[in-house]
Coordinates of C-alpha atoms in Angstrom, one line a residue:
M1 CA 0.0 0.0 0.0
A2 CA 1.5 3.3 -1.1
F3 CA 0.7 6.5 0.8
S4 CA -2.1 8.6 -0.7
S5 CA -1.0 11.9 -2.2
H6 CA -2.6 13.7 0.8
V7 CA -0.5 11.7 3.4
A8 CA 2.6 12.0 1.3
S9 CA 2.3 15.8 1.0
R10 CA 1.5 16.2 4.7
L11 CA 4.6 14.2 5.7
E12 CA 6.6 16.8 3.8
E13 CA 5.5 19.4 6.2
Q14 CA 7.2 17.8 9.2
A15 CA 10.1 19.5 10.9
I16 CA 11.6 18.2 14.1
E17 CA 14.2 20.5 15.8
L18 CA 17.2 18.9 17.4
P19 CA 18.7 19.9 20.8
S20 CA 22.4 20.7 20.6
W21 CA 23.0 19.2 24.0
A22 CA 21.9 15.7 22.7
F23 CA 25.2 15.5 20.9
G24 CA 27.3 16.2 24.0
N25 CA 28.1 13.8 26.9
S26 CA 25.3 13.3 29.4
G27 CA 24.4 10.8 32.1
T28 CA 23.0 10.5 35.6
R29 CA 24.0 11.6 39.1
F30 CA 26.0 8.4 39.2
R31 CA 28.1 8.8 36.0
V32 CA 28.6 10.7 32.8
F33 CA 30.1 8.5 30.1
G34 CA 32.3 9.9 27.4
T35 CA 32.1 8.8 23.8
P36 CA 34.8 9.0 21.1
G37 CA 34.2 11.9 18.7
T38 CA 31.9 13.8 21.1
P39 CA 31.7 17.5 20.0
R40 CA 34.0 19.9 21.8
D41 CA 32.2 23.1 20.9
P42 CA 28.8 24.4 19.5
F43 CA 30.2 24.3 15.9
E44 CA 30.9 20.6 16.1
K45 CA 27.5 20.0 17.8
I46 CA 25.8 21.6 14.8
S47 CA 27.9 19.6 12.3
D48 CA 26.7 16.4 14.0
A49 CA 23.1 17.6 14.1
A50 CA 23.3 18.3 10.4
Q51 CA 24.0 14.7 9.8
V52 CA 20.6 13.8 11.1
H53 CA 18.9 16.2 8.6
K54 CA 21.2 15.0 5.8
F55 CA 20.0 11.4 6.2
T56 CA 16.3 12.0 7.2
G57 CA 15.3 15.4 5.8
L58 CA 13.4 15.9 9.0
S59 CA 15.5 18.2 11.1
P60 CA 16.2 21.5 9.5
S61 CA 17.1 23.4 12.7
V62 CA 19.1 23.0 15.9
A63 CA 18.2 24.5 19.3
L64 CA 20.9 26.1 21.5
H65 CA 21.3 26.1 25.2
I66 CA 22.8 29.2 26.9
P67 CA 25.4 29.2 28.4
W68 CA 26.4 25.7 27.1
D69 CA 26.4 27.0 23.6
K70 CA 27.9 30.5 24.1
V71 CA 30.2 31.7 21.4
D72 CA 32.0 35.0 20.7
D73 CA 30.2 35.7 17.4
Y74 CA 26.7 34.3 16.8
A75 CA 26.7 35.5 13.2
V76 CA 29.7 33.2 12.6
L77 CA 27.8 30.3 14.2
R78 CA 24.7 31.1 12.2
R79 CA 26.8 31.0 8.9
H80 CA 28.3 27.7 10.0
A81 CA 24.9 26.2 10.5
E82 CA 23.7 27.5 7.1
D83 CA 26.8 26.0 5.5
E84 CA 25.9 22.7 7.1
G85 CA 22.3 22.9 5.7
V86 CA 20.5 23.7 8.9
A87 CA 19.3 26.8 10.8
L88 CA 19.7 27.9 14.4
G89 CA 16.4 27.4 16.3
T90 CA 15.1 27.8 19.8
I91 CA 17.2 29.5 22.4
N92 CA 17.0 27.7 25.8
S93 CA 17.8 29.6 29.0
N94 CA 19.6 28.1 32.0
T95 CA 18.9 29.2 35.6
F96 CA 19.7 25.8 37.3
Q97 CA 23.5 25.5 37.3
D98 CA 24.6 28.6 39.2
E99 CA 25.2 28.7 43.0
D100 CA 23.0 31.8 43.2
Y101 CA 20.0 29.7 42.0
K102 CA 20.1 27.2 44.9
L103 CA 16.8 28.5 46.2
G104 CA 15.3 29.7 42.9
S105 CA 15.8 32.2 40.1
L106 CA 12.8 34.1 38.7
A107 CA 10.9 33.2 41.9
H108 CA 13.8 33.9 44.3
R109 CA 13.2 36.3 47.3
D110 CA 16.5 38.0 46.8
D111 CA 16.2 41.0 44.4
R112 CA 19.8 40.7 43.2
I113 CA 19.4 37.0 42.3
R114 CA 16.1 37.6 40.6
R115 CA 17.7 40.5 38.6
K116 CA 20.5 38.2 37.6
A117 CA 18.1 35.6 36.3
I118 CA 16.0 38.2 34.4
D119 CA 19.2 39.6 32.8
H120 CA 20.2 36.2 31.7
H121 CA 17.0 35.9 29.8
L122 CA 17.4 39.3 28.3
E123 CA 20.9 38.2 27.1
C124 CA 19.2 35.1 25.5
I125 CA 16.9 37.4 23.6
D126 CA 19.9 39.4 22.4
I127 CA 21.3 36.1 21.1
M128 CA 17.9 35.3 19.4
D129 CA 18.2 38.6 17.6
A130 CA 21.7 37.5 16.3
T131 CA 20.7 33.9 15.4
G132 CA 17.3 34.7 13.9
S133 CA 15.6 32.5 16.4
R134 CA 11.9 32.7 17.0
D135 CA 11.4 31.1 20.4
L136 CA 12.9 31.7 23.9
K137 CA 12.2 28.5 25.9
I138 CA 12.2 28.8 29.7
W139 CA 12.3 25.8 32.0
L140 CA 12.7 26.8 35.7
A141 CA 14.1 24.5 38.3
D142 CA 12.5 26.8 40.9
G143 CA 10.6 25.2 43.8
T144 CA 11.0 24.0 47.4
N145 CA 11.8 20.8 49.1
Y146 CA 9.9 21.2 52.4
A147 CA 6.5 22.6 53.5
G148 CA 6.9 26.1 54.9
Q149 CA 10.3 26.6 53.2
D150 CA 8.9 29.6 51.3
D151 CA 5.7 31.3 50.5
M152 CA 4.3 29.6 47.4
R153 CA 1.9 32.5 46.5
G154 CA 4.8 35.0 46.8
R155 CA 6.9 32.9 44.5
Q156 CA 4.2 32.9 41.9
D157 CA 3.8 36.6 42.1
R158 CA 7.6 37.3 41.8
M159 CA 7.9 34.8 38.9
A160 CA 5.0 36.5 37.1
E161 CA 6.6 39.9 37.5
A162 CA 9.9 38.6 36.2
L163 CA 8.3 36.8 33.2
Q164 CA 6.5 40.0 32.3
E165 CA 9.7 42.0 32.1
I166 CA 11.2 39.2 29.9
Y167 CA 8.1 39.1 27.7
D168 CA 8.1 42.8 27.2
R169 CA 11.6 42.5 25.7
I170 CA 10.8 39.9 23.0
G171 CA 10.4 41.0 19.5
E172 CA 7.2 41.2 17.4
H173 CA 8.1 37.9 15.6
Q174 CA 9.4 36.1 18.7
R175 CA 7.7 34.0 21.4
L176 CA 8.2 33.1 25.0
V177 CA 7.6 29.4 25.7
L178 CA 7.2 28.3 29.3
E179 CA 7.9 24.6 30.1
Y180 CA 6.5 22.8 33.1
K181 CA 7.7 19.8 35.1
I182 CA 5.9 18.0 37.9
F183 CA 9.0 17.5 40.1
E184 CA 12.8 17.6 40.2
P185 CA 15.0 19.1 41.2
A186 CA 12.5 20.4 43.8
F187 CA 10.6 17.7 45.6
Y188 CA 7.9 19.4 47.6
H189 CA 6.6 21.8 45.0
M190 CA 7.8 23.2 41.6
D191 CA 6.9 26.7 40.7
V192 CA 5.8 25.6 37.3
P193 CA 4.7 22.0 37.9
D194 CA 1.9 21.5 35.4
W195 CA 0.3 22.7 32.2
G196 CA -2.3 24.7 34.1
T197 CA 0.3 26.8 36.0
S198 CA 2.2 27.4 32.8
Y199 CA -1.0 28.3 31.0
A200 CA -2.0 30.7 33.7
Q201 CA 1.3 32.5 33.6
V202 CA 1.6 32.8 29.8
A203 CA -2.1 33.7 29.4
A204 CA -1.4 36.7 31.6
L205 CA 1.6 37.8 29.5
G206 CA 0.0 38.0 26.0
D207 CA -0.5 36.4 22.7
R208 CA 3.3 35.7 22.1
A209 CA 3.6 33.6 25.2
T210 CA 2.8 29.9 25.0
V211 CA 3.3 26.6 26.8
C212 CA 6.0 23.9 26.1
L213 CA 4.9 20.4 26.7
D214 CA 7.7 18.0 27.5
T215 CA 6.3 14.4 27.2
G216 CA 8.5 13.2 30.1
H217 CA 7.4 15.8 32.6
H218 CA 4.2 14.3 33.9
A219 CA 3.0 12.0 36.6
P220 CA 2.7 8.3 35.6
S221 CA -0.6 7.5 33.8
T222 CA -1.2 11.1 32.9
N223 CA -3.4 11.4 29.8
I224 CA -1.0 13.6 27.9
E225 CA -3.0 13.7 24.7
F226 CA -5.8 15.4 26.7
I227 CA -3.4 18.1 27.7
V228 CA -2.4 18.4 24.0
M229 CA -6.0 18.8 23.0
Q230 CA -6.8 21.4 25.6
L231 CA -3.7 23.6 24.9
L232 CA -4.4 23.5 21.2
R233 CA -8.1 24.3 21.9
L234 CA -6.8 27.3 23.9
G235 CA -4.3 28.3 21.3
K236 CA -1.4 28.0 23.7
L237 CA 0.5 24.9 22.7
G238 CA 3.7 26.5 21.5
S239 CA 6.1 23.5 21.4
F240 CA 6.8 19.9 22.2
D241 CA 9.9 18.5 23.9
F242 CA 9.7 14.9 22.7
N243 CA 11.2 12.1 24.7
S244 CA 10.2 8.9 26.4
R245 CA 10.0 7.8 30.0
N246 CA 9.4 4.7 32.1
Y247 CA 9.6 6.1 35.5
A248 CA 10.4 9.8 35.8
D249 CA 12.1 12.3 33.5
D250 CA 14.2 9.5 31.8
D251 CA 14.9 11.5 28.6
L252 CA 14.9 8.2 26.6
I253 CA 14.4 8.0 22.8
V254 CA 10.9 9.2 22.0
G255 CA 8.5 6.4 21.4
A256 CA 10.8 3.8 23.0
A257 CA 8.6 3.2 26.1
D258 CA 5.1 3.7 24.7
P259 CA 4.7 4.2 21.0
F260 CA 1.0 4.0 21.3
Q261 CA 1.1 7.1 23.5
L262 CA 3.1 9.0 20.9
F263 CA 0.6 7.9 18.3
R264 CA -2.3 9.2 20.4
I265 CA -0.6 12.5 21.0
L266 CA 0.0 13.0 17.3
V267 CA -3.7 12.1 16.5
E268 CA -4.7 15.0 18.7
V269 CA -2.0 17.3 17.2
L270 CA -3.5 16.6 13.8
R271 CA -7.1 17.0 15.0
G272 CA -6.3 20.3 16.8
G273 CA -4.5 21.9 13.8
G274 CA -1.1 21.9 15.5
Y275 CA 0.8 20.2 12.7
G276 CA 2.8 21.6 9.8
K277 CA 1.2 24.4 7.8
D278 CA -2.0 24.1 9.9
G279 CA -0.5 25.5 13.1
D280 CA 2.4 27.1 15.0
T281 CA 3.4 24.3 17.3
A282 CA 7.1 23.5 17.2
F283 CA 8.3 19.9 17.4
M284 CA 11.6 19.4 19.2
L285 CA 13.5 16.6 20.8
D286 CA 14.8 16.9 24.3
Q287 CA 16.8 13.8 25.0
C288 CA 20.1 12.7 26.4
H289 CA 21.9 9.7 24.9
N290 CA 23.7 8.4 27.9
I291 CA 24.8 5.0 26.6
E292 CA 23.9 4.9 22.9
D293 CA 25.7 6.7 20.1
K294 CA 24.3 10.1 19.9
I295 CA 23.8 10.8 16.2
P296 CA 22.1 7.4 15.5
G297 CA 20.0 8.0 18.6
Q298 CA 18.7 11.2 17.2
I299 CA 18.1 9.7 13.8
R300 CA 16.1 6.9 15.4
S301 CA 14.1 9.5 17.4
V302 CA 13.0 11.6 14.5
L303 CA 12.1 8.5 12.5
N304 CA 9.9 7.3 15.4
V305 CA 8.1 10.6 15.4
Q306 CA 7.7 10.4 11.6
E307 CA 6.4 6.9 11.7
M308 CA 3.7 7.7 14.3
T309 CA 2.8 10.8 12.4
A310 CA 2.3 8.7 9.3
R311 CA 0.1 6.3 11.2
A312 CA -1.9 9.2 12.7
L313 CA -2.5 10.6 9.2
L314 CA -4.0 7.2 8.2
V315 CA -6.9 7.6 10.7
D316 CA -10.1 7.7 8.7
R317 CA -11.5 10.9 10.2
E318 CA -14.9 10.7 8.4
A319 CA -15.5 7.1 9.5
L320 CA -14.3 7.9 13.0
T321 CA -16.6 10.9 13.4
A322 CA -19.6 8.8 12.1
A323 CA -18.9 6.0 14.6
Q324 CA -18.6 8.6 17.4
V325 CA -21.9 10.2 16.4
E326 CA -23.6 6.8 16.3
G327 CA -22.2 6.0 19.7
D328 CA -20.5 2.9 18.3
V329 CA -17.7 2.5 20.9
L330 CA -16.0 -0.5 19.5
K331 CA -16.1 0.7 15.9
A332 CA -14.6 4.1 16.8
N333 CA -11.8 2.4 18.8
G334 CA -11.2 -0.1 16.0
I335 CA -10.8 2.7 13.4
L336 CA -8.1 4.3 15.6
M337 CA -6.4 1.0 16.3
D338 CA -6.4 0.0 12.6
A339 CA -4.3 3.1 11.9
F340 CA -2.0 2.4 14.8
Y341 CA -1.3 -1.2 13.8
T342 CA -0.6 -0.3 10.1
D343 CA 3.1 -1.0 9.3
V344 CA 4.1 2.2 7.5
R345 CA 7.8 1.5 7.3
P346 CA 7.9 0.2 3.7
D347 CA 5.9 3.2 2.5
L348 CA 8.1 5.6 4.4
A349 CA 11.2 4.0 2.8
A350 CA 9.6 4.5 -0.6
W351 CA 8.6 8.0 0.3
R352 CA 12.2 8.9 1.2
E353 CA 13.7 7.4 -1.9
E354 CA 11.2 9.4 -4.1
R355 CA 12.7 12.5 -2.4
G356 CA 16.4 11.6 -2.8
L357 CA 16.8 10.4 0.8
P358 CA 18.1 6.9 1.8
A359 CA 15.3 4.4 2.3
D360 CA 17.0 3.3 5.6
P361 CA 18.6 6.3 7.2
M362 CA 20.1 4.3 10.1
K363 CA 21.9 2.0 7.8
A364 CA 23.0 4.8 5.4
F365 CA 24.5 6.8 8.3
A366 CA 26.2 3.7 9.7
D367 CA 27.7 3.0 6.3
S368 CA 28.9 6.6 5.9
G369 CA 31.8 6.2 8.2
Y370 CA 31.1 9.6 9.9
L371 CA 31.4 8.2 13.5
A372 CA 34.8 6.7 12.8
Q373 CA 35.9 10.0 11.1
I374 CA 35.0 12.2 14.0
A375 CA 36.5 9.8 16.5
A376 CA 39.8 10.1 14.6
D377 CA 39.5 13.8 14.1
R378 CA 38.3 15.0 17.5
V379 CA 41.3 14.1 19.6
G380 CA 42.2 16.4 22.5
G381 CA 40.3 19.3 23.9
V382 CA 37.4 19.1 26.3
Q383 CA 34.3 17.2 25.3
A384 CA 31.0 19.1 25.5
G385 CA 28.4 18.1 28.1
W386 CA 25.6 19.5 30.1
G387 CA 27.9 20.7 32.8
A388 CA 26.4 19.2 35.9

């Protein structure tokens, strides 16, 4: 079965941004494992990310994390990315690895520390101006570990005031995207623990403030696709951070733990007009490849998203709606499951070949010799990592 022209054309709309930090070393509180050929600077990270796009055609942009990806001249970095066939994308702030932020950043009681955190975000916006980036993504580690440690209401008020100052600085064609996370590193409460809190904060800011949904940042058994539906309904789903989890924020390859969940999420994205030319929701990976090779890990990840998107596009919407109107529970569920169980991999291989891409990107990259080449070339220096 070949894809219909409609499905084939819609697949061409897919773009999945890659995180620069996925190409550096990462790990757990127990150990960070190094890998031969790991990038030593943002330029080498972008070169590695460009390999993913070269073999899949799915990842035309790379997100940066500040200060991990600070350089002296962002115009030079931007030209390097363009020479590699990709663009610089989302700028991610970092207020969780500085001693001053031990008790918070934008929600901190200390005016000096809060000013420092605001100024960091203003610096990120300056970088956006230089890189041509649209989105400033903010994830805050702010929170408390014990009841009574701080006044939760006061922290919300201070954070809102700080976010307003940051929002007022973003440009007309830029966005502020606020990410949430249920716990960690704080264990009693997080200042942005859920989609409702993120939504409440960004709704107060204005139209160019939206929510980032990280698929690994929820309690077990959370119906994430319901949140997707609601945020799209409200016009506030700005972006995804795709990854996979078994227990907490595992940051595993997207779709590895629960491909059916990924399918259900993408069904709602399509239903809600959040995909491709229909909407303004950015797709991005946010993963760490602690034990697997990083570039193949990213290739596998974007292919997983593409595969579940293709399956979601196969849902017979007209028949599904009819079954729902009739109240035919099993028929409606069956229509959805038929699409999910369809093996689209042969059709995706043919779709790629028709567009000058390798039918099997994983094999093509492995055969390219790129990993061996960078392992030989990148000797000496300090390998990049997330700095914890």
